CSV table of C-alpha atoms in Angstrom, one decimal:
chain,number,residue,atom,x,y,z
A,1,MET,CA,-137.4,-5.4,-51.4
A,2,LEU,CA,-137.3,-4.6,-47.7
A,3,GLN,CA,-138.9,-7.9,-46.8
A,4,ILE,CA,-135.9,-9.8,-48.3
A,5,TYR,CA,-133.6,-7.6,-46.3
A,6,PHE,CA,-135.2,-8.5,-43.0
A,7,LEU,CA,-135.6,-12.1,-44.0
A,8,SER,CA,-132.0,-12.3,-44.8
A,9,ILE,CA,-131.0,-10.9,-41.4
A,10,LEU,CA,-133.3,-13.3,-39.6
A,11,LEU,CA,-132.3,-16.4,-41.5
A,12,ASN,CA,-128.5,-15.6,-41.3
A,13,LEU,CA,-128.9,-15.3,-37.5
A,14,VAL,CA,-130.9,-18.5,-37.1
A,15,ALA,CA,-128.7,-20.5,-39.4
A,16,GLY,CA,-125.6,-19.1,-37.7
A,17,LEU,CA,-126.9,-20.1,-34.3
A,18,ILE,CA,-127.7,-23.6,-35.5
A,19,LEU,CA,-124.3,-24.0,-37.1
A,20,VAL,CA,-122.4,-22.7,-34.1
A,21,TYR,CA,-124.4,-24.1,-31.2
A,22,GLY,CA,-126.5,-26.8,-32.7
A,23,THR,CA,-125.9,-30.5,-32.5
A,24,ASP,CA,-123.6,-31.8,-35.3
A,25,PHE,CA,-125.7,-34.6,-36.8
A,26,THR,CA,-122.8,-35.6,-39.1
A,27,ALA,CA,-120.7,-36.9,-36.2
A,28,LYS,CA,-121.1,-40.6,-35.7
A,29,ASP,CA,-121.8,-40.4,-32.0
A,30,SER,CA,-124.1,-37.4,-32.0
A,31,LEU,CA,-127.1,-38.7,-33.8
A,32,LEU,CA,-129.1,-37.9,-30.7
A,33,PRO,CA,-128.8,-34.7,-28.7
A,34,GLU,CA,-126.1,-34.9,-26.0
A,35,ASN,CA,-128.6,-34.2,-23.2
A,36,SER,CA,-131.0,-37.0,-24.2
A,37,GLU,CA,-129.6,-39.2,-21.4
A,38,GLY,CA,-130.6,-36.5,-18.9
A,39,LYS,CA,-127.2,-34.9,-18.7
A,40,GLY,CA,-127.3,-31.2,-19.4
A,41,PHE,CA,-124.6,-29.1,-21.0
A,42,GLU,CA,-123.9,-27.2,-17.8
A,43,GLU,CA,-122.7,-30.5,-16.3
A,44,SER,CA,-120.4,-31.4,-19.2
A,45,GLU,CA,-117.0,-32.5,-18.3
A,46,ASP,CA,-113.8,-33.3,-20.2
A,47,GLU,CA,-112.4,-36.8,-20.3
A,48,ASP,CA,-110.3,-36.1,-17.3
A,49,GLY,CA,-113.4,-35.1,-15.2
A,50,THR,CA,-112.9,-31.4,-15.1
A,51,GLU,CA,-115.2,-28.8,-16.6
A,52,ASP,CA,-114.1,-26.9,-19.7
A,53,GLU,CA,-112.9,-23.5,-18.5
A,54,ASN,CA,-113.0,-22.1,-22.1
A,55,ASP,CA,-116.8,-22.3,-22.3
A,56,SER,CA,-118.5,-19.2,-20.8
A,57,VAL,CA,-121.7,-19.6,-18.8
A,58,PHE,CA,-123.6,-17.8,-21.6
A,59,ASP,CA,-122.3,-20.2,-24.3
A,60,ARG,CA,-123.3,-23.2,-22.2
A,61,LYS,CA,-126.7,-21.8,-21.5
A,62,LEU,CA,-127.3,-20.9,-25.2
A,63,GLN,CA,-126.1,-24.3,-26.3
A,64,THR,CA,-128.4,-26.0,-23.8
A,65,ALA,CA,-131.4,-23.9,-25.0
A,66,ILE,CA,-130.7,-24.7,-28.6
A,67,ASN,CA,-130.0,-28.4,-28.1
A,68,ALA,CA,-132.6,-29.1,-25.5
A,69,ARG,CA,-134.6,-32.2,-26.2
A,70,GLY,CA,-137.7,-31.4,-28.2
A,71,THR,CA,-136.7,-27.9,-29.4
A,72,PHE,CA,-137.2,-26.9,-33.0
A,73,PHE,CA,-133.4,-26.2,-33.4
A,74,ASP,CA,-132.8,-29.9,-33.0
A,75,ASP,CA,-135.5,-30.9,-35.5
A,76,GLY,CA,-134.2,-32.0,-38.9
A,77,THR,CA,-137.2,-30.7,-40.8
A,78,PHE,CA,-136.7,-27.2,-39.3
A,79,ARG,CA,-133.1,-27.2,-40.3
A,80,LEU,CA,-134.1,-28.2,-43.8
A,81,VAL,CA,-136.6,-25.4,-44.0
A,82,VAL,CA,-134.0,-22.9,-42.7
A,83,ALA,CA,-131.5,-24.2,-45.3
A,84,ILE,CA,-133.9,-23.9,-48.2
A,85,LEU,CA,-135.1,-20.4,-47.2
A,86,ALA,CA,-131.6,-19.2,-46.5
A,87,GLY,CA,-130.5,-20.4,-50.0
A,88,LEU,CA,-133.5,-18.8,-51.7
A,89,THR,CA,-133.0,-15.5,-49.8
A,90,GLY,CA,-129.3,-15.5,-50.7
A,91,ILE,CA,-130.1,-15.9,-54.4
A,92,PHE,CA,-132.8,-13.1,-54.1
A,93,LYS,CA,-130.2,-10.9,-52.3
A,94,LEU,CA,-127.9,-11.3,-55.3
A,95,LEU,CA,-130.6,-10.5,-57.8
A,96,SER,CA,-132.3,-7.5,-56.1
A,97,ALA,CA,-131.1,-4.3,-54.5
A,98,VAL,CA,-132.6,-2.5,-51.5
A,99,GLN,CA,-133.7,1.1,-52.4
A,100,ASN,CA,-131.0,2.6,-54.6
A,101,ASP,CA,-128.3,0.3,-53.4
A,102,VAL,CA,-125.7,-1.1,-55.7
A,103,PRO,CA,-127.0,-4.3,-57.4
A,104,VAL,CA,-125.2,-7.6,-56.5
A,105,ILE,CA,-122.2,-6.0,-54.7
A,106,GLY,CA,-124.4,-4.1,-52.2
A,107,ASP,CA,-125.6,-7.2,-50.4
A,108,LEU,CA,-122.7,-9.5,-51.2
A,109,PHE,CA,-121.7,-10.7,-47.7
A,110,PRO,CA,-125.3,-11.5,-46.5
A,111,ALA,CA,-126.1,-13.3,-49.7
A,112,LEU,CA,-122.9,-15.4,-49.5
A,113,ALA,CA,-123.5,-16.1,-45.8
A,114,GLY,CA,-127.0,-17.4,-46.7
A,115,LEU,CA,-125.8,-19.5,-49.5
A,116,ALA,CA,-123.0,-21.0,-47.3
A,117,ALA,CA,-125.4,-21.7,-44.5
A,118,CYS,CA,-127.7,-23.4,-47.0
A,119,CYS,CA,-124.9,-25.6,-48.3
A,120,ALA,CA,-123.8,-26.5,-44.8
A,121,LEU,CA,-127.3,-27.4,-43.5
A,122,LEU,CA,-128.2,-29.2,-46.7
A,123,MET,CA,-125.0,-31.3,-46.6
A,124,GLU,CA,-125.7,-32.1,-42.9
A,125,PHE,CA,-129.3,-33.1,-43.7
A,126,TYR,CA,-128.1,-35.3,-46.7
A,127,THR,CA,-125.4,-37.1,-44.7
A,128,ARG,CA,-127.8,-37.7,-41.9
A,129,LYS,CA,-130.7,-39.1,-44.0
A,130,SER,CA,-128.9,-40.8,-46.8
A,131,ASN,CA,-128.5,-44.5,-46.9
A,132,ALA,CA,-126.8,-44.5,-50.3
A,133,GLY,CA,-123.1,-45.3,-50.5
A,134,LEU,CA,-122.5,-42.0,-52.3
A,135,LYS,CA,-119.6,-40.1,-50.8
A,136,LEU,CA,-119.3,-36.3,-50.9
A,137,PRO,CA,-116.1,-34.8,-52.1
A,138,GLU,CA,-113.5,-34.3,-49.3
A,139,ALA,CA,-113.1,-30.6,-50.2
A,140,LEU,CA,-116.8,-29.9,-49.8
A,141,THR,CA,-117.0,-32.0,-46.7
A,142,GLY,CA,-114.1,-30.2,-45.1
A,143,ILE,CA,-115.5,-26.8,-45.9
A,144,PHE,CA,-119.1,-27.2,-45.1
A,145,ILE,CA,-119.1,-30.0,-42.5
A,146,GLY,CA,-115.7,-29.5,-40.8
A,147,GLY,CA,-116.0,-25.7,-40.9
A,148,ARG,CA,-119.6,-25.4,-39.9
A,149,LYS,CA,-118.8,-23.3,-36.8
A,150,TYR,CA,-116.8,-20.8,-38.9
A,151,ILE,CA,-119.7,-20.6,-41.4
A,152,GLY,CA,-122.1,-20.0,-38.5
A,153,ILE,CA,-119.9,-17.2,-37.1
A,154,PHE,CA,-119.7,-15.7,-40.6
A,155,CYS,CA,-123.5,-15.8,-40.8
A,156,ILE,CA,-124.1,-14.2,-37.4
A,157,ILE,CA,-121.5,-11.4,-38.2
A,158,ALA,CA,-123.0,-10.8,-41.6
A,159,GLY,CA,-126.6,-10.7,-40.2
A,160,VAL,CA,-125.7,-8.3,-37.4
A,161,LEU,CA,-123.5,-6.0,-39.5
A,162,HIS,CA,-126.2,-6.0,-42.3
A,163,PHE,CA,-128.8,-4.9,-39.7
A,164,ILE,CA,-126.6,-2.2,-38.2
A,165,PHE,CA,-125.2,-0.8,-41.5
A,166,PRO,CA,-127.8,-1.4,-44.1
A,167,ARG,CA,-126.4,0.8,-46.9
A,168,VAL,CA,-122.7,0.0,-46.5
A,169,LEU,CA,-121.2,-1.5,-49.7
A,170,PHE,CA,-120.8,-5.3,-49.5
A,171,LEU,CA,-123.1,-5.4,-46.4
């Protein structure tokens, strides 16, 4: 199932980029993209009026490209589709092996990365669209909403390593 292999890599990278650099729709003040008022991310300043020295130029440009108004990374439907496909691909990665690879264990990290990205993006979609008074458990919220950047980094690393080392155990 070479198609699932490449789909897993692609979806892990896209979901990772969304989770790391995308707008966090669960924050109360970020329901709209930050640059919707015409202010770009390159011009972002801290509360004291100075630019953040920790952000590299590449990070700011990538964040601007992902969060630019009207891009598909900022679209809730696109994020929902990526979440569903990442979850299904993660399940298929657990159930199928690539050409004489060890079943289940052979693709463990990419499958877990896809499932974690699916949960994080689905919880973000749910909290954004839900009007019900149902509260999610604090443990799940802390892991999948609070740690979304860490899940995104894990997805990117799993996708890149799985592409570079396709037959390594656990990758």
